[in-house]
């Protein structure tokens, strides 16, 4: 009964001051909407990165010189194709081993040019990584063995150089040397802001000749089974360490990559969400402020209610409810706004956003909590008012 | 003392305020008893402690010293929530400024005390509507305060004060914000309810004429009771209006007929003079409430406003 009255009065108070209530809610709305939006973007990005890393192919093991740690300087690779052969022997199947030696280069075709990444690779690449062609064919063993100057273009490179022509059979110039286009990759899209279609694959032997090097940057292995992937990694690293005692090597799995990327994204999302949380806090201070005004304005009403039998708690609950209503209505509106914006961002921009139920529950819970935390002081003040003084107030 | 147990009993009650570190004694040793059905006028100049005493009698405040028993309960041992319940159950307040909730219908205003008593919404409305009928506003249930005249608003306030069936009705200058005709009607209503329902009526007033109509008159000055017509033997009184016979009658023994009164009785008509000379004989027909719209009441209204502003 008394709680029903408190609800009625709290709603009535909000209705009586529509503009003030709306402006007070705005602080909470902005705070909650930002939290929901940023969590959605963080979650969406993480999901997309996971998809892409998974999409590289399953049971992938990447072997690179140096340590895989944030902040370590890249190491110049001592690896050569002879090391690749050694790794193939460890794995037992050359078809499961891929390599890369990569460098930025300008690709030209006629009057058009495009700065892109040229990757020297083995013919095994499509089997190790999950890549498929839109047109033409991929490199063959013969292409690699004979350092043939043939190239497979990424989707963006093909569009940039041959916007109105079929690239197959055309000539492209990479770092001043002519290559013939034999295939075009199916598009992959973007990952962490990087255009994954902006690359050109050529035989590793041709690439090494192009840059005058024997080096191989990294080796990728598709392990036969998931259970023994770590053990295989250890054996490969041991073999490479035997061959190059001065260099450290690391073998990382997709799970480890996902872990590292997830950590980075988690920290990023956390920091952004905390900043959004601060705006929610500021919204809460606004609620506290307006509740103190409300208590002052209605001091006579409080006095009258006390005179006719309202206990301090009845008055306190009434004002606490008013504060909680302000923040939860604001919270629900903010959630709707945040979800709407996230859906728009996801649909209209390259930034992915994914709504999760827990972020909505959290946002609602936090907005209700903000109402309680920031409503308690004004509510207590109202509840403790001396009825004699309150009745006499202006 | 025999008879029904007192509704309110104050023994040597004092009240001291701290104002900017200075102690102000608003009440200094006041003793009085309000019995069920009493009709008491509380008079005295501004700052004499009338309002402070009313607040104490109504359980809105606690004495700094002495003993105050309301409805059989010693307020010194009650917590704030218990005080609230005590007010809800035993006291009805009528204020000079009505104190109705804005944006709230008459019937909801009247039902407000029942909310804090835990009465169901339907019963609240029924009882509030019945009470509004008794104060002559049965046709105004859903009007809001800003749609009603001052007299009607005060009637709503009276209905609110009585809807809980309290034992004591405390009215602090109930006609102070009303014109004389409306004020007289409100007074009549209060007196009628006092007579009919047996609720004790304690009324602060500046109007000697109004005070004279009370069964009992308590005069205050400088925080003490200087005259109480009910208790001439208790203390030496500087002004003696005591009528021993008013001690005796039970509430119902002296029914006042209000129905017969009206503006047609010019008998009490000498206005301020009647108030100044002291109380009129206590007679069934309180016809003297209405006849002096211009001369006496105008001055009293002004006085009431001054008093309301300065408080106690």
XYZ file of C-alpha atoms in Angstrom:
706
model
C 0.000 0.000 0.000
C 2.591 2.507 1.097
C 4.915 1.417 -1.698
C 2.117 1.822 -4.229
C 1.637 5.364 -2.988
C 5.382 5.974 -3.268
C 5.300 4.788 -6.906
C 2.332 6.959 -7.706
C 3.920 10.015 -6.120
C 7.296 9.409 -7.746
C 5.743 9.079 -11.203
C 3.623 12.141 -10.584
C 6.708 14.110 -9.566
C 8.494 13.169 -12.784
C 5.441 14.084 -14.847
C 5.030 17.404 -13.088
C 8.546 18.435 -14.177
C 8.772 16.886 -17.621
C 11.602 18.991 -19.019
C 13.675 18.781 -15.864
C 13.170 15.028 -15.663
C 14.105 14.616 -19.328
C 17.274 16.686 -18.986
C 18.296 14.793 -15.880
C 17.681 11.518 -17.663
C 19.746 12.718 -20.615
C 22.918 12.365 -18.561
C 22.058 8.754 -17.766
C 20.872 8.113 -21.338
C 24.173 9.258 -22.820
C 26.158 7.279 -20.284
C 24.246 4.038 -20.763
C 24.099 4.421 -24.552
C 27.887 4.900 -24.713
C 28.524 1.875 -22.535
C 26.184 -0.306 -24.619
C 27.637 0.956 -27.903
C 31.277 0.546 -26.897
C 30.746 -2.897 -25.434
C 28.947 -3.841 -28.649
C 31.815 -2.600 -30.793
C 34.355 -4.338 -28.584
C 32.414 -7.591 -28.687
C 31.787 -7.331 -32.435
C 35.438 -6.679 -33.199
C 36.526 -9.583 -31.051
C 34.033 -11.908 -32.712
C 35.140 -10.832 -36.157
C 38.825 -11.249 -35.342
C 38.101 -14.699 -33.952
C 36.237 -15.614 -37.098
C 39.103 -14.444 -39.239
C 41.764 -16.200 -37.250
C 39.686 -19.370 -37.302
C 39.153 -18.758 -41.017
C 42.899 -18.957 -41.607
C 42.471 -22.704 -41.441
C 42.325 -25.114 -38.589
C 45.240 -26.563 -36.593
C 47.546 -23.852 -37.823
C 51.013 -23.481 -36.351
C 53.016 -20.358 -37.173
C 56.788 -20.514 -36.770
C 58.694 -17.241 -36.679
C 62.072 -16.076 -35.419
C 62.043 -14.091 -32.177
C 59.514 -14.051 -29.408
C 55.803 -13.478 -29.819
C 55.351 -10.830 -27.207
C 54.020 -7.323 -27.241
C 56.929 -4.918 -27.283
C 59.669 -7.193 -28.631
C 61.563 -5.902 -31.609
C 61.192 -7.863 -34.839
C 64.130 -10.098 -35.662
C 65.719 -10.399 -39.087
C 64.978 -13.913 -40.138
C 67.894 -16.337 -40.585
C 65.546 -18.855 -42.192
C 66.046 -20.066 -45.742
C 64.307 -22.565 -47.974
C 66.708 -25.219 -46.620
C 65.196 -24.707 -43.190
C 61.771 -25.090 -44.769
C 62.848 -28.470 -46.125
C 64.049 -29.421 -42.633
C 60.710 -28.430 -41.153
C 58.931 -30.445 -43.849
C 60.925 -33.481 -42.781
C 59.909 -32.940 -39.158
C 56.267 -32.609 -40.174
C 56.594 -35.514 -42.588
C 54.421 -33.946 -45.288
C 55.655 -30.996 -47.432
C 52.042 -30.267 -48.454
C 51.350 -29.128 -44.891
C 54.106 -26.508 -44.881
C 53.783 -22.978 -46.247
C 56.217 -20.074 -46.177
C 56.204 -16.360 -46.740
C 58.709 -13.695 -47.570
C 56.901 -10.411 -47.806
C 57.670 -6.856 -48.712
C 55.827 -3.771 -49.780
C 56.078 -2.982 -53.481
C 54.410 -0.896 -56.127
C 52.386 -2.885 -58.622
C 51.842 -1.272 -62.024
C 49.664 -2.153 -64.971
C 49.711 0.311 -67.800
C 49.086 3.771 -66.366
C 47.647 2.430 -63.116
C 49.634 1.647 -59.999
C 48.878 0.352 -56.500
C 51.155 0.041 -53.501
C 50.647 -3.419 -52.110
C 52.259 -6.289 -50.233
C 54.061 -8.844 -52.362
C 54.214 -12.263 -50.725
C 56.658 -14.891 -51.886
C 54.962 -18.225 -51.169
C 54.933 -21.945 -51.915
C 52.251 -23.654 -53.958
C 50.973 -25.194 -50.679
C 49.485 -21.899 -49.406
C 45.804 -22.546 -50.306
C 45.942 -25.919 -48.547
C 47.537 -24.587 -45.365
C 45.565 -21.361 -45.134
C 41.998 -21.302 -46.243
C 42.171 -19.291 -49.451
C 40.041 -19.672 -52.512
C 40.292 -18.199 -56.004
C 37.677 -16.184 -57.824
C 39.307 -16.654 -61.196
C 42.193 -18.484 -62.823
C 44.568 -20.845 -61.047
C 47.023 -20.752 -58.157
C 50.800 -21.235 -58.254
C 52.087 -24.727 -58.994
C 55.152 -26.586 -57.819
C 56.691 -25.976 -61.209
C 56.080 -22.234 -60.905
C 58.021 -22.301 -57.623
C 60.784 -24.626 -58.786
C 61.440 -22.578 -61.911
C 60.967 -19.140 -60.283
C 58.365 -18.402 -62.888
C 57.226 -14.774 -62.902
C 53.531 -15.407 -62.378
C 51.272 -13.681 -59.848
C 47.944 -14.214 -58.108
C 46.260 -10.900 -57.228
C 44.221 -10.033 -54.178
C 40.748 -8.703 -54.905
C 41.594 -5.044 -54.197
C 44.771 -5.119 -56.236
C 42.879 -6.627 -59.164
C 40.216 -3.907 -58.888
C 42.798 -1.146 -58.611
C 44.897 -2.233 -61.566
C 42.236 -3.689 -63.839
C 38.992 -1.876 -63.047
C 37.473 -2.524 -66.472
C 39.435 -5.500 -67.815
C 39.872 -9.143 -67.074
C 43.249 -9.306 -65.283
C 43.910 -12.915 -66.283
C 46.832 -13.110 -68.699
C 47.692 -9.427 -68.223
C 51.124 -8.162 -67.236
C 51.836 -6.475 -63.928
C 55.104 -4.894 -62.943
C 56.232 -5.638 -59.377
C 59.228 -3.601 -58.204
C 60.135 -3.079 -61.817
C 59.905 -6.721 -62.900
C 57.135 -8.038 -65.100
C 54.826 -10.824 -63.881
C 51.887 -12.475 -65.615
C 48.556 -12.633 -63.775
C 47.343 -16.241 -63.531
C 44.664 -15.910 -60.847
C 42.596 -13.608 -58.651
C 41.675 -14.373 -55.024
C 38.112 -14.332 -53.754
C 37.631 -11.289 -51.486
C 38.324 -11.671 -47.723
C 37.439 -8.230 -46.445
C 39.071 -6.261 -43.666
C 40.594 -7.414 -40.444
C 41.512 -4.974 -37.648
C 41.488 -2.198 -40.206
C 43.834 -4.034 -42.564
C 42.653 -4.800 -46.103
C 43.352 -8.494 -46.481
C 42.708 -8.334 -50.210
C 45.590 -5.944 -50.711
C 48.278 -8.513 -51.567
C 49.943 -10.281 -54.469
C 51.232 -13.858 -54.284
C 54.251 -14.858 -56.369
C 56.507 -17.914 -56.163
C 58.873 -17.596 -53.189
C 61.838 -18.232 -55.431
C 60.820 -15.391 -57.730
C 60.316 -13.084 -54.763
C 63.744 -13.921 -53.339
C 65.328 -13.190 -56.696
C 63.307 -9.930 -56.922
C 64.728 -8.669 -53.609
C 68.092 -10.405 -53.890
C 67.720 -12.462 -50.715
C 67.704 -16.063 -49.529
C 65.553 -15.247 -46.521
C 62.166 -16.639 -45.554
C 60.158 -14.587 -43.013
C 58.055 -17.261 -41.495
C 56.813 -20.805 -41.803
C 53.240 -21.987 -41.359
C 52.370 -25.597 -40.658
C 48.955 -27.239 -40.776
C 49.191 -29.850 -38.044
C 47.667 -33.272 -38.756
C 45.694 -33.231 -35.516
C 44.841 -30.723 -32.811
C 45.970 -32.850 -29.873
C 49.601 -33.054 -30.896
C 49.905 -29.521 -32.243
C 51.932 -28.244 -29.273
C 54.310 -31.182 -29.387
C 54.801 -30.692 -33.124
C 55.585 -27.036 -32.498
C 58.221 -27.972 -29.938
C 59.871 -30.388 -32.331
C 59.982 -27.817 -35.125
C 61.431 -25.168 -32.811
C 64.031 -27.665 -31.570
C 65.050 -28.488 -35.131
C 65.350 -24.806 -36.042
C 67.317 -24.084 -32.858
C 69.720 -26.848 -33.774
C 70.221 -25.268 -37.194
C 70.412 -21.677 -35.923
C 71.762 -21.748 -32.356
C 71.994 -17.936 -32.182
C 68.326 -17.277 -32.811
C 65.253 -17.943 -30.773
C 62.163 -19.283 -32.530
C 58.545 -19.319 -31.551
C 55.742 -21.574 -32.642
C 52.296 -20.201 -31.955
C 48.878 -21.699 -32.486
C 45.639 -19.968 -33.443
C 44.483 -20.305 -29.861
C 47.531 -18.393 -28.672
C 47.020 -15.699 -31.304
C 43.401 -15.432 -30.315
C 44.448 -15.167 -26.689
C 46.873 -12.320 -27.370
C 44.455 -10.476 -29.653
C 41.631 -11.047 -27.186
C 43.713 -9.583 -24.386
C 44.563 -6.503 -26.414
C 40.954 -6.002 -27.500
C 39.740 -6.645 -23.972
C 41.978 -3.941 -22.525
C 40.929 -1.545 -25.280
C 37.241 -2.242 -24.749
C 37.677 -1.983 -21.002
C 39.335 1.423 -21.186
C 36.696 2.798 -23.548
C 33.887 1.386 -21.440
C 35.402 2.908 -18.321
C 35.426 6.307 -20.017
C 31.771 5.817 -20.953
C 31.150 4.730 -17.377
C 32.492 8.060 -16.165
C 29.806 9.826 -18.177
C 27.261 7.578 -16.497
C 28.716 8.648 -13.164
C 28.346 12.299 -14.143
C 24.746 11.528 -15.064
C 24.302 10.088 -11.581
C 25.631 13.266 -9.994
C 23.034 15.167 -12.036
C 20.329 12.901 -10.634
C 21.571 13.499 -7.101
C 21.542 17.222 -7.706
C 18.029 17.333 -9.095
C 16.751 15.138 -6.285
C 18.092 17.609 -3.728
C 16.213 20.342 -5.594
C 13.102 18.181 -5.597
C 13.337 17.602 -1.851
C 13.748 21.318 -1.217
C 10.835 22.202 -3.490
C 8.546 19.764 -1.792
C 9.566 20.411 1.776
C 6.051 21.540 2.735
C 4.581 18.438 1.169
C 7.026 16.346 3.169
C 5.993 18.183 6.331
C 2.305 17.584 5.604
C 2.857 13.907 4.847
C 4.751 13.524 8.101
C 2.027 15.339 9.994
C -0.625 12.910 8.750
C 1.462 9.868 9.600
C 4.193 9.237 7.039
C 7.210 7.646 8.695
C 10.732 8.780 7.756
C 11.051 5.600 5.714
C 7.876 6.283 3.733
C 9.258 9.656 2.673
C 12.723 8.230 1.980
C 11.339 5.425 -0.190
C 9.237 7.920 -2.125
C 12.272 10.005 -3.088
C 14.523 7.013 -3.634
C 11.943 5.618 -6.049
C 11.854 8.934 -7.849
C 15.631 8.804 -8.308
C 15.587 5.159 -9.386
C 12.776 5.854 -11.840
C 14.806 8.699 -13.322
C 17.835 6.489 -13.851
C 16.046 3.330 -14.965
C 13.828 5.138 -17.462
C 16.982 6.913 -18.593
C 18.778 3.563 -18.603
C 16.140 1.866 -20.764
C 16.129 4.798 -23.177
C 19.915 4.770 -23.244
C 19.889 1.027 -23.941
C 17.509 1.517 -26.859
C 19.671 4.342 -28.179
C 22.859 2.329 -27.702
C 21.433 -0.752 -29.421
C 20.074 1.361 -32.279
C 23.393 3.131 -32.787
C 25.288 -0.145 -32.601
C 23.059 -1.698 -35.262
C 23.549 1.370 -37.474
C 27.318 1.311 -36.977
C 27.410 -2.387 -37.764
C 25.319 -1.950 -40.902
C 26.729 1.291 -42.286
C 30.404 1.300 -41.247
C 33.254 -1.217 -41.442
C 33.278 -1.323 -37.628
C 31.570 -4.479 -36.408
C 29.207 -4.292 -33.420
C 27.456 -7.123 -31.620
C 24.821 -6.722 -28.889
C 25.099 -9.153 -26.025
C 22.348 -9.738 -23.478
C 24.750 -9.452 -20.580
C 25.813 -5.943 -21.608
C 22.154 -4.877 -21.616
C 21.505 -6.487 -18.257
C 24.632 -4.810 -16.928
C 23.631 -1.412 -18.300
C 20.177 -1.676 -16.747
C 21.556 -2.894 -13.445
C 24.149 -0.137 -13.341
C 21.580 2.557 -14.115
C 19.321 1.274 -11.339
C 22.317 1.143 -9.004
C 23.256 4.701 -9.950
C 19.735 5.771 -8.988
C 20.025 4.076 -5.620
C 23.537 5.324 -4.902
C 22.822 8.894 -5.951
C 19.273 8.938 -4.584
C 20.100 7.749 -1.097
C 21.474 11.031 0.231
C 18.553 13.200 -0.954
C 16.077 10.537 0.186
C 17.622 10.337 3.640
C 17.609 14.082 3.874
C 13.905 14.123 3.001
C 13.108 11.346 5.462
C 14.889 13.086 8.313
C 13.316 16.508 7.815
C 11.835 17.913 10.990
C 8.080 18.088 10.297
C 7.728 21.380 12.162
C 10.443 23.022 10.083
C 9.161 21.380 6.892
C 5.603 22.603 7.378
C 6.844 26.142 7.822
C 9.022 26.110 4.695
C 8.344 28.593 1.920
C -9.093 13.465 38.361
C -11.854 11.165 37.297
C -13.684 10.777 34.009
C -12.407 9.462 30.668
C -8.619 9.211 30.267
C -7.135 12.411 28.873
C -6.464 12.597 25.149
C -3.348 14.638 25.777
C -1.645 15.376 29.040
C 1.234 17.811 29.392
C 3.004 18.179 32.704
C 5.510 20.991 33.181
C 6.471 20.807 29.513
C 9.227 23.059 28.228
C 10.739 23.525 24.803
C 14.060 25.177 24.137
C 15.436 25.939 20.689
C 18.999 26.560 19.739
C 19.131 29.523 17.403
C 22.663 30.409 16.272
C 24.034 28.994 19.478
C 21.605 30.959 21.643
C 19.004 29.083 23.647
C 15.483 30.365 23.171
C 12.871 29.141 25.617
C 9.671 28.924 23.609
C 7.811 27.081 26.344
C 8.584 27.225 30.035
C 6.729 24.718 32.116
C 3.302 24.299 30.579
C 0.824 21.890 32.133
C -2.542 21.147 30.638
C -4.912 18.321 29.882
C -7.035 17.880 26.787
C -9.919 15.485 27.294
C -11.948 13.803 24.619
C -14.598 16.156 23.291
C -12.958 19.302 24.674
C -13.355 22.534 22.779
C -10.303 24.595 23.580
C -9.239 27.976 22.249
C -5.558 28.743 22.536
C -4.922 32.476 22.521
C -2.003 34.755 23.118
C 0.175 37.272 21.321
C 2.677 36.401 18.640
C 5.680 34.637 20.049
C 3.843 33.531 23.166
C 4.479 29.868 22.345
C 1.069 28.905 20.959
C 2.442 27.291 17.832
C 5.197 25.519 19.729
C 2.607 24.137 22.101
C 0.426 23.015 19.185
C 3.357 21.207 17.603
C 4.018 19.414 20.869
C 0.368 18.518 21.428
C 0.249 17.141 17.880
C 3.330 15.000 18.301
C 5.216 16.873 15.583
C 7.850 17.902 18.098
C 9.141 16.697 21.439
C 9.456 18.641 24.655
C 12.902 19.534 25.983
C 11.635 18.884 29.491
C 8.557 17.717 31.306
C 6.181 14.930 30.486
C 3.935 14.762 27.441
C 1.475 11.910 27.023
C -0.538 11.688 23.798
C -3.194 9.019 23.483
C -1.799 7.295 26.552
C 1.748 7.159 25.197
C 4.688 9.071 26.615
C 6.313 10.693 23.595
C 9.754 10.760 25.193
C 10.151 7.016 24.597
C 8.794 6.993 21.035
C 10.979 6.728 17.938
C 10.264 8.963 14.913
C 8.325 6.179 13.139
C 6.301 5.542 16.290
C 5.588 9.250 16.542
C 4.376 9.181 12.940
C 2.008 6.320 13.713
C 0.808 8.101 16.856
C 0.020 11.247 14.825
C -1.749 9.168 12.234
C -3.938 7.449 14.806
C -4.745 10.151 17.316
C -4.246 13.605 15.804
C -5.845 15.543 12.989
C -4.221 18.752 11.805
C -5.850 21.751 10.191
C -3.445 24.469 9.092
C -3.899 28.109 8.311
C -2.457 27.549 4.820
C -4.535 24.384 4.172
C -1.460 22.371 3.077
C -3.273 20.401 0.405
C -1.220 18.499 -2.152
C -1.373 20.244 -5.532
C -2.312 18.249 -8.641
C -4.205 15.892 -6.357
C -7.967 15.559 -6.184
C -9.941 16.420 -3.070
C -10.767 12.794 -2.396
C -7.115 11.753 -2.722
C -6.024 14.555 -0.444
C -8.515 13.434 2.162
C -7.454 9.806 1.756
C -3.756 10.603 2.283
C -3.576 9.760 6.008
C -5.233 6.411 5.276
C -2.413 5.597 2.849
C 0.015 5.648 5.737
C -2.336 3.500 7.739
C -2.317 0.778 5.097
C -5.983 1.038 4.131
C -6.862 -0.439 0.726
C -7.361 1.953 -2.176
C -11.081 1.236 -2.467
C -11.730 1.720 1.235
C -9.654 4.863 1.227
C -11.795 6.365 -1.481
C -15.022 5.318 0.189
C -14.085 6.753 3.539
C -12.626 9.920 2.040
C -15.730 10.454 -0.073
C -17.970 9.938 2.951
C -15.900 12.421 4.936
C -16.067 14.974 2.140
C -19.826 14.510 2.190
C -19.853 15.366 5.888
C -18.021 18.634 5.282
C -20.439 19.497 2.490
C -18.149 18.738 -0.455
C -19.719 15.497 -1.659
C -20.042 17.086 -5.092
C -16.392 18.140 -5.330
C -14.639 14.790 -4.923
C -12.446 14.997 -7.999
C -11.749 18.706 -7.976
C -8.186 19.783 -7.443
C -7.169 22.410 -4.903
C -6.611 25.031 -7.611
C -10.201 24.486 -8.763
C -11.639 25.225 -5.331
C -12.194 28.334 -3.225
C -10.267 28.900 -0.006
C -13.213 27.831 2.099
C -13.625 24.649 0.117
C -9.915 23.914 0.395
C -10.060 24.308 4.157
C -13.069 21.986 4.264
C -11.028 19.419 2.352
C -8.268 19.872 4.911
C -10.749 19.364 7.731
C -12.049 16.216 6.089
C -8.452 14.998 5.781
C -7.869 15.714 9.468
C -10.940 13.748 10.494
C -10.893 10.826 8.069
C -8.722 8.835 10.471
C -11.226 9.448 13.304
C -8.647 11.034 15.584
C -9.266 11.880 19.223
C -7.871 15.398 18.890
C -8.243 17.931 16.104
C -5.561 20.624 16.196
C -6.414 23.720 14.191
C -3.803 26.442 13.869
C -5.564 29.662 12.805
C -7.900 27.682 10.554
C -9.690 30.826 9.357
C -6.581 32.979 9.054
C -6.480 32.799 5.262
C -10.251 33.085 4.755
C -12.645 36.003 4.474
C -14.971 36.478 7.401
C -18.060 34.823 5.937
C -16.157 31.777 4.763
C -14.189 31.704 7.988
C -17.347 31.712 10.024
C -18.718 28.800 8.059
C -15.494 26.852 8.575
C -15.624 27.576 12.301
C -19.190 26.415 12.452
C -18.213 23.233 10.718
C -15.365 22.624 13.177
C -17.647 23.223 16.127
C -20.313 21.022 14.675
C -17.868 18.171 14.116
C -16.523 18.649 17.632
C -20.016 18.374 19.024
C -21.147 15.501 16.826
C -18.157 13.199 16.796
C -16.675 13.955 20.173
C -13.275 14.781 18.735
C -11.462 17.256 20.948
C -10.930 20.551 19.153
C -7.896 22.626 20.061
C -7.747 25.809 18.046
C -5.170 28.556 17.961
C -6.898 31.836 17.239
C -6.324 35.543 17.365
C -10.003 36.239 17.246
C -11.352 36.954 20.731
C -14.830 36.333 19.461
C -13.906 32.919 18.166
C -12.099 32.181 21.400
C -15.113 33.238 23.382
C -17.203 30.545 21.767
C -14.926 27.823 23.035
C -15.900 25.791 26.023
C -12.485 26.483 27.444
C -9.871 29.117 26.804
C -6.127 28.898 27.392
C -4.155 32.113 27.262
C -0.415 32.077 26.770
C 2.246 34.700 27.152
C 6.029 34.382 26.993
C 5.991 30.621 26.910
C 3.714 30.021 29.854
C -0.006 29.537 30.311
C -1.273 32.627 32.065
C -4.920 31.601 32.090
C -6.776 28.346 31.665
C -10.494 28.483 32.234
C -10.407 24.759 32.818
C -8.035 24.755 35.742
C -8.494 27.813 37.909
C -7.274 26.031 40.993
C -4.076 24.637 39.516
C -2.125 27.855 39.489
C -2.515 31.501 40.259
C -3.814 33.073 37.090
C -3.443 36.663 36.180
C -6.595 36.671 34.124
C -9.370 34.598 35.573
C -11.975 33.428 33.138
C -12.583 30.287 35.065
C -15.983 28.821 35.032
C -16.027 25.878 37.332
C -18.980 24.293 35.560
C -16.959 23.729 32.366
C -14.851 21.242 34.228
C -17.742 18.920 34.657
C -19.718 18.188 31.522
C -18.846 15.215 29.427
C -18.576 15.912 25.685
C -21.999 14.659 24.910
C -23.660 16.368 27.835
C -23.753 19.689 26.077
C -24.661 19.162 22.466
C -24.335 22.254 20.349
C -26.911 22.741 17.699
C -25.315 24.265 14.665
C -28.159 23.697 12.308
C -30.171 26.496 13.739
C -27.493 29.107 13.338
C -27.067 31.382 10.431
C -26.553 34.903 9.299
C -30.020 35.807 10.492
C -28.876 36.242 14.110
C -27.457 39.658 14.701
C -27.378 39.181 18.440
C -23.658 38.915 19.015
C -23.005 41.753 16.671
C -20.710 44.173 18.406
C -17.703 42.758 16.646
C -14.306 43.349 18.121
C -15.796 44.747 21.265
C -17.252 41.394 22.225
C -13.891 39.750 21.825
C -12.109 42.398 23.776
C -14.364 42.248 26.780
C -13.951 38.553 27.236
C -15.847 35.430 26.439
C -19.501 35.291 25.687
C -21.679 32.982 27.659
C -21.382 29.507 26.349
C -24.657 28.920 24.603
C -25.970 26.303 22.212
C -26.356 28.652 19.264
C -23.048 29.985 17.995
C -24.802 32.505 15.837
C -22.283 35.169 16.695
C -19.766 33.761 14.295
C -21.030 35.488 11.214
C -22.245 38.987 11.748
C -19.115 41.115 11.708
C -17.510 40.838 8.338
C -15.993 44.304 8.170
C -15.153 45.669 11.541
C -13.607 42.940 13.666
C -12.317 40.304 11.294
C -10.355 42.517 8.983
C -8.050 43.461 11.782
C -7.830 39.909 13.002
C -6.886 38.632 9.588
C -4.034 41.070 9.429
C -2.936 39.942 12.844
C -3.104 36.322 11.829
C -0.891 36.910 8.842
C 1.700 38.580 11.003
C 1.625 35.711 13.407
C 1.916 33.155 10.664
C 5.016 34.845 9.388
C 6.874 35.135 12.625
C 6.029 31.720 13.992
C 6.946 31.032 17.562
